[in-house]
mmCIF file of C-alpha atoms in Angstrom:
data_model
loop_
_atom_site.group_PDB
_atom_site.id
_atom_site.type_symbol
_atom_site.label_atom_id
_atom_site.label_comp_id
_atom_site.label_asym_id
_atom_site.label_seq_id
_atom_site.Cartn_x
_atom_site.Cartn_y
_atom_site.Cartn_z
ATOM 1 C CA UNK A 1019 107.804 -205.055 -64.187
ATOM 2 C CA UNK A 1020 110.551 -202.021 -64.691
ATOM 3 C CA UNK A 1021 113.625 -202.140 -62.987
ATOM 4 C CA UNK A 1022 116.023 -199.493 -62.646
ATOM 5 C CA UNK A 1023 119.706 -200.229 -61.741
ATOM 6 C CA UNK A 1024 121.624 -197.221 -59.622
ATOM 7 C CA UNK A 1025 125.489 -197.593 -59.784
ATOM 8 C CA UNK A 1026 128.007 -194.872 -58.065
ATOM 9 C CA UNK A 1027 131.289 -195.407 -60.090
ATOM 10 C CA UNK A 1028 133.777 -197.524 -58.722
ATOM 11 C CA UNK A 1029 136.447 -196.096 -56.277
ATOM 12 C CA UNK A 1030 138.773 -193.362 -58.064
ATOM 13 C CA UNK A 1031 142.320 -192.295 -57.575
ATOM 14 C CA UNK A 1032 143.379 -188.827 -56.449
ATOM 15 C CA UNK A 1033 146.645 -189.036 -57.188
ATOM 16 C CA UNK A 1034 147.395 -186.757 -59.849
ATOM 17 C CA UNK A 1035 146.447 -183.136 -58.440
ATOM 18 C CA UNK A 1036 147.069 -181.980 -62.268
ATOM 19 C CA UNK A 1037 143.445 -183.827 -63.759
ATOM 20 C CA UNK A 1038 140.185 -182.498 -62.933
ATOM 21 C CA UNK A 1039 137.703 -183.745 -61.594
ATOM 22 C CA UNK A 1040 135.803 -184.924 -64.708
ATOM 23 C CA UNK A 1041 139.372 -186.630 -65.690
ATOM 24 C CA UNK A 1042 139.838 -188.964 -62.540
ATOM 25 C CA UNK A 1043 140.786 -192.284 -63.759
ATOM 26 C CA UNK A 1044 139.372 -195.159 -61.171
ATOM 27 C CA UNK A 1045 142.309 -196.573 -58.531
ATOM 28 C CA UNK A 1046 143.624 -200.596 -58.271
ATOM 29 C CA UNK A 1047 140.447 -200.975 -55.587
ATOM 30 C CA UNK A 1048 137.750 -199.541 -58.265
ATOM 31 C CA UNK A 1049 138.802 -201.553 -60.918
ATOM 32 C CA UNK A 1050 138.529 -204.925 -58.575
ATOM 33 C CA UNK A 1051 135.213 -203.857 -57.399
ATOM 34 C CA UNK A 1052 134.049 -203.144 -60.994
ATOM 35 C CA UNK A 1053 135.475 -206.669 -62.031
ATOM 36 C CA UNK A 1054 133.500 -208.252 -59.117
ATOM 37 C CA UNK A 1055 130.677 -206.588 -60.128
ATOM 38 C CA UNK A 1056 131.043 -207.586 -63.737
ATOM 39 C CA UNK A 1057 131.519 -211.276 -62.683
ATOM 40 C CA UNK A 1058 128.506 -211.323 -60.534
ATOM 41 C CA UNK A 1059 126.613 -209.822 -63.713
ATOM 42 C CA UNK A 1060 128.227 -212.662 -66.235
ATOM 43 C CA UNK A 1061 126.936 -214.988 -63.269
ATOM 44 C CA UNK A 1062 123.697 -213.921 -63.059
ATOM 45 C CA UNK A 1063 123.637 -213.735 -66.961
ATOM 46 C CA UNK A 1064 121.587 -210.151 -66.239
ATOM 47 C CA UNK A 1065 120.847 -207.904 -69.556
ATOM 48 C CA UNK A 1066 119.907 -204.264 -69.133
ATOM 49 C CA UNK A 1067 117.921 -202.744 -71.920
ATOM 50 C CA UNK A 1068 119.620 -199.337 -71.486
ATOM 51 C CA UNK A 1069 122.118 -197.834 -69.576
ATOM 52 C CA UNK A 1070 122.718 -194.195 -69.466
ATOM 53 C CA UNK A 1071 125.991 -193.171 -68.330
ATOM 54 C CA UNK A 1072 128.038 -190.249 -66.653
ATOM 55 C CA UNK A 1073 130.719 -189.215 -69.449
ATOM 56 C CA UNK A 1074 133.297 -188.477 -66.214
ATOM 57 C CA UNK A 1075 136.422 -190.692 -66.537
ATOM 58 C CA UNK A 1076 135.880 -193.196 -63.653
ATOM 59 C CA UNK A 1077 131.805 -193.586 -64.554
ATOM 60 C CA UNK A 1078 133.307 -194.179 -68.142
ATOM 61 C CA UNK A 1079 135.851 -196.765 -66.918
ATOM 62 C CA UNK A 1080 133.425 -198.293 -64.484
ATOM 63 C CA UNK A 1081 131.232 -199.264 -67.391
ATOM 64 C CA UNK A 1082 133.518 -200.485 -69.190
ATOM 65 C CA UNK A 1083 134.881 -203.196 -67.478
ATOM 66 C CA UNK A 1084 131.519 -204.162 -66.120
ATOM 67 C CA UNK A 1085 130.576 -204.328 -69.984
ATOM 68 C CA UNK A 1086 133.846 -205.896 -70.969
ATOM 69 C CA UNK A 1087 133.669 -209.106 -68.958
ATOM 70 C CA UNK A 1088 129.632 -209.374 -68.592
ATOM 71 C CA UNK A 1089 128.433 -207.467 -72.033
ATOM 72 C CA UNK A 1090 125.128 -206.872 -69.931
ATOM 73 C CA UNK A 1091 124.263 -203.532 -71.550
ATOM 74 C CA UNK A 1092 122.017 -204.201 -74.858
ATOM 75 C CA UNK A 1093 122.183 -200.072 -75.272
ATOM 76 C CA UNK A 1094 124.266 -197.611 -73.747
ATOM 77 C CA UNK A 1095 124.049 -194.165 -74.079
ATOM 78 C CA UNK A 1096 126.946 -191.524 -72.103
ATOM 79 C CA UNK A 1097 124.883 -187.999 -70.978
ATOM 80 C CA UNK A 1098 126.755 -185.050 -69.540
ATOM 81 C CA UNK A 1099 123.565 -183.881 -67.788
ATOM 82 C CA UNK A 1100 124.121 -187.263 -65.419
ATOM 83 C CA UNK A 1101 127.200 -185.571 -64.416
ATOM 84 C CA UNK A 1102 126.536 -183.346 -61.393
ATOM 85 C CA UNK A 1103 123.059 -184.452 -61.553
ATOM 86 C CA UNK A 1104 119.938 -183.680 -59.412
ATOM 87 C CA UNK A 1105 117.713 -186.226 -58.379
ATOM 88 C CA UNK A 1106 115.120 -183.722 -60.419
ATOM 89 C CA UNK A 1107 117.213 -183.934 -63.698
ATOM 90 C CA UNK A 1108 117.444 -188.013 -63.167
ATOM 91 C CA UNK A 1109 113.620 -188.280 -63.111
ATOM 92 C CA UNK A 1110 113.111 -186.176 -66.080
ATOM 93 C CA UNK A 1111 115.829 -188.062 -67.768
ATOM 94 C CA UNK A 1112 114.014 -191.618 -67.051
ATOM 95 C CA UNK A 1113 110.478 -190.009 -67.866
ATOM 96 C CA UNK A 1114 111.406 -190.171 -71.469
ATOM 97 C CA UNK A 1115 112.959 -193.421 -71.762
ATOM 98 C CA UNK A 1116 110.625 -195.564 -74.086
ATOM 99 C CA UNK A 1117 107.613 -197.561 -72.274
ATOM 100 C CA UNK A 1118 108.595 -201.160 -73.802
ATOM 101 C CA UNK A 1119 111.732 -200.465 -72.185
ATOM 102 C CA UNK A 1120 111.846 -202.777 -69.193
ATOM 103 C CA UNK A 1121 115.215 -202.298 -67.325
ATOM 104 C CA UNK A 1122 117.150 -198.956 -66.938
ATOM 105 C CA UNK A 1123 120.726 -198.647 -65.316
ATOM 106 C CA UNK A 1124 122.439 -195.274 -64.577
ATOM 107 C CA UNK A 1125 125.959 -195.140 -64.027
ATOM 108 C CA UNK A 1126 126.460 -191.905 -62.130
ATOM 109 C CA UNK A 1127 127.644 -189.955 -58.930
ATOM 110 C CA UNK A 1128 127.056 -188.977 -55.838
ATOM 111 C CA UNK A 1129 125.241 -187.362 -53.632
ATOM 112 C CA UNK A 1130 122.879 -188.420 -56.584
ATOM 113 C CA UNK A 1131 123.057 -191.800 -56.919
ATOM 114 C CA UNK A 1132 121.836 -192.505 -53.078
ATOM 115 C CA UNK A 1133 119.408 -189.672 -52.427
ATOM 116 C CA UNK A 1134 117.586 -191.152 -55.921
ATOM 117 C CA UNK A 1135 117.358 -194.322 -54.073
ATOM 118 C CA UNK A 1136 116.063 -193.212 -50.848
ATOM 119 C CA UNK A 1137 113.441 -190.846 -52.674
ATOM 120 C CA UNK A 1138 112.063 -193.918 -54.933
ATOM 121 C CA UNK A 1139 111.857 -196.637 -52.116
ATOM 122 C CA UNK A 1140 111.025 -194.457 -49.351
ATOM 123 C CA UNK A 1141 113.954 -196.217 -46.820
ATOM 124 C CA UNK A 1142 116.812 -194.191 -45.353
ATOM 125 C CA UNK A 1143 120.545 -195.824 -46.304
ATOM 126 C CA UNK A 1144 123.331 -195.356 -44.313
ATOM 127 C CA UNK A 1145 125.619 -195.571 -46.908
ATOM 128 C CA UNK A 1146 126.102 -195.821 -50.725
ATOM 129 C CA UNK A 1147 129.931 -196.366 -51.292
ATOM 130 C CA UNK A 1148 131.649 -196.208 -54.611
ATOM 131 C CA UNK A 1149 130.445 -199.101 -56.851
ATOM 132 C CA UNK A 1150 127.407 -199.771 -55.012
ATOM 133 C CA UNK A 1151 124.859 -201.345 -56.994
ATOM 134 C CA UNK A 1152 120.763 -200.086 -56.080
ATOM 135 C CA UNK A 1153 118.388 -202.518 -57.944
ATOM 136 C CA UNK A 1154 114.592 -200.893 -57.747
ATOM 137 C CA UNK A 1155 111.282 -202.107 -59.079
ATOM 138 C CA UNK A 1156 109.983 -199.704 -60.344
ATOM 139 C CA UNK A 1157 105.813 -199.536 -59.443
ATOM 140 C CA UNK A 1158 104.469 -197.173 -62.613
ATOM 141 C CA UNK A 1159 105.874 -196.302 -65.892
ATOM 142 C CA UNK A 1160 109.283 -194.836 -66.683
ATOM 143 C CA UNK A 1161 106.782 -191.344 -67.160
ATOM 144 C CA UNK A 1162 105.398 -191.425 -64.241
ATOM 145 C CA UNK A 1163 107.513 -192.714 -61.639
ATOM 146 C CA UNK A 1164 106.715 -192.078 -58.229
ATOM 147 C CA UNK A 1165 108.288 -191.503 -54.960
ATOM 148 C CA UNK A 1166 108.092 -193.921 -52.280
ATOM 149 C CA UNK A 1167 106.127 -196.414 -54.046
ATOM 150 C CA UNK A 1168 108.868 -198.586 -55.611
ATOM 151 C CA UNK A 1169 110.089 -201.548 -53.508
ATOM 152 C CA UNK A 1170 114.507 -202.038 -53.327
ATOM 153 C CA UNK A 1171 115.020 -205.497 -54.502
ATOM 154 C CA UNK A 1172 118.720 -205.281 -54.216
ATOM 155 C CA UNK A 1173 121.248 -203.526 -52.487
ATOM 156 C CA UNK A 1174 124.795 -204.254 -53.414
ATOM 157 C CA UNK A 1175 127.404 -203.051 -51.665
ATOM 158 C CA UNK A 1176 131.365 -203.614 -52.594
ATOM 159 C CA UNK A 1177 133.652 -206.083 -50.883
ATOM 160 C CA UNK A 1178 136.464 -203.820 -49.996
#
């Protein structure tokens, strides 16, 4: 069984109005929601075969303090094409990830993020706040994944 992982990057700071976009750095809230979520991860002793990440600032960030307290990701790999992804570009991206690979995380953005989720499990979702955590089993192979015929095992939302 494949399973892909979905994570929006935690909640980021707007504070500066001299950094880009690209350059945001997360805000106090982010980096407690990406500890959480690192804790649960330690908890639940999960390992990820691969995670591809957003090279943004706060995607970066996000990763690494998930990684820092829960070292879940056994390969990690930063893409600029995840940044301002389509849900298009994110399929073609997992369509070449290697067959004996059995779990996948991307660590990405908006709108991205949740419309990938509602396209592979077929189920509408109110809401997919920052550091927001989609776990999907995946039906088919990483090459030909299908939409609507993977089930949504998990859906984890931040505490705020």
């Amino acid at each position: 069984m494949n399973q892909l992982f979905l994570l929006r990057h935690a909640k980021s700071s707007w504070a500066s109005n001299h950094l880009s976009d690209f350059d945001r750095p997360l805000n106090n809230r982010g980096r407690r929601n990406a500890v959480d979520l690192g804790e649960s991860f330690f908890e639940k002793k999960l390992k990820i075969d691969h995670v591809l990440c957003s090279p943004s600032a706060r995607t970066k960030e996000t990763f690494d303090i998930i990684q820092s307290i829960s070292n879940f990701a056994l390969d990690h790999k930063f893409l600029d094409s995840i940044y301002h992804s389509s849900v298009g570009n994110l399929i073609e991206i997992l369509s070449q990830i290697n067959l004996e690979t059995a779990s996948v995380m991307i660590v990405g953005h908006n709108p991205s993020m949740h419309l990938m989720t509602e396209l592979l499990v077929n189920q509408t979702i109110d809401k997919f706040p920052t550091c927001t955590l989609a776990q999907i089993k995946i039906v088919y192979s990483w090459d030909k994944l299908r939409k609507h015929q993977n089930k949504l095992i998990n859906f984890r939302k931040p505490n705020k």
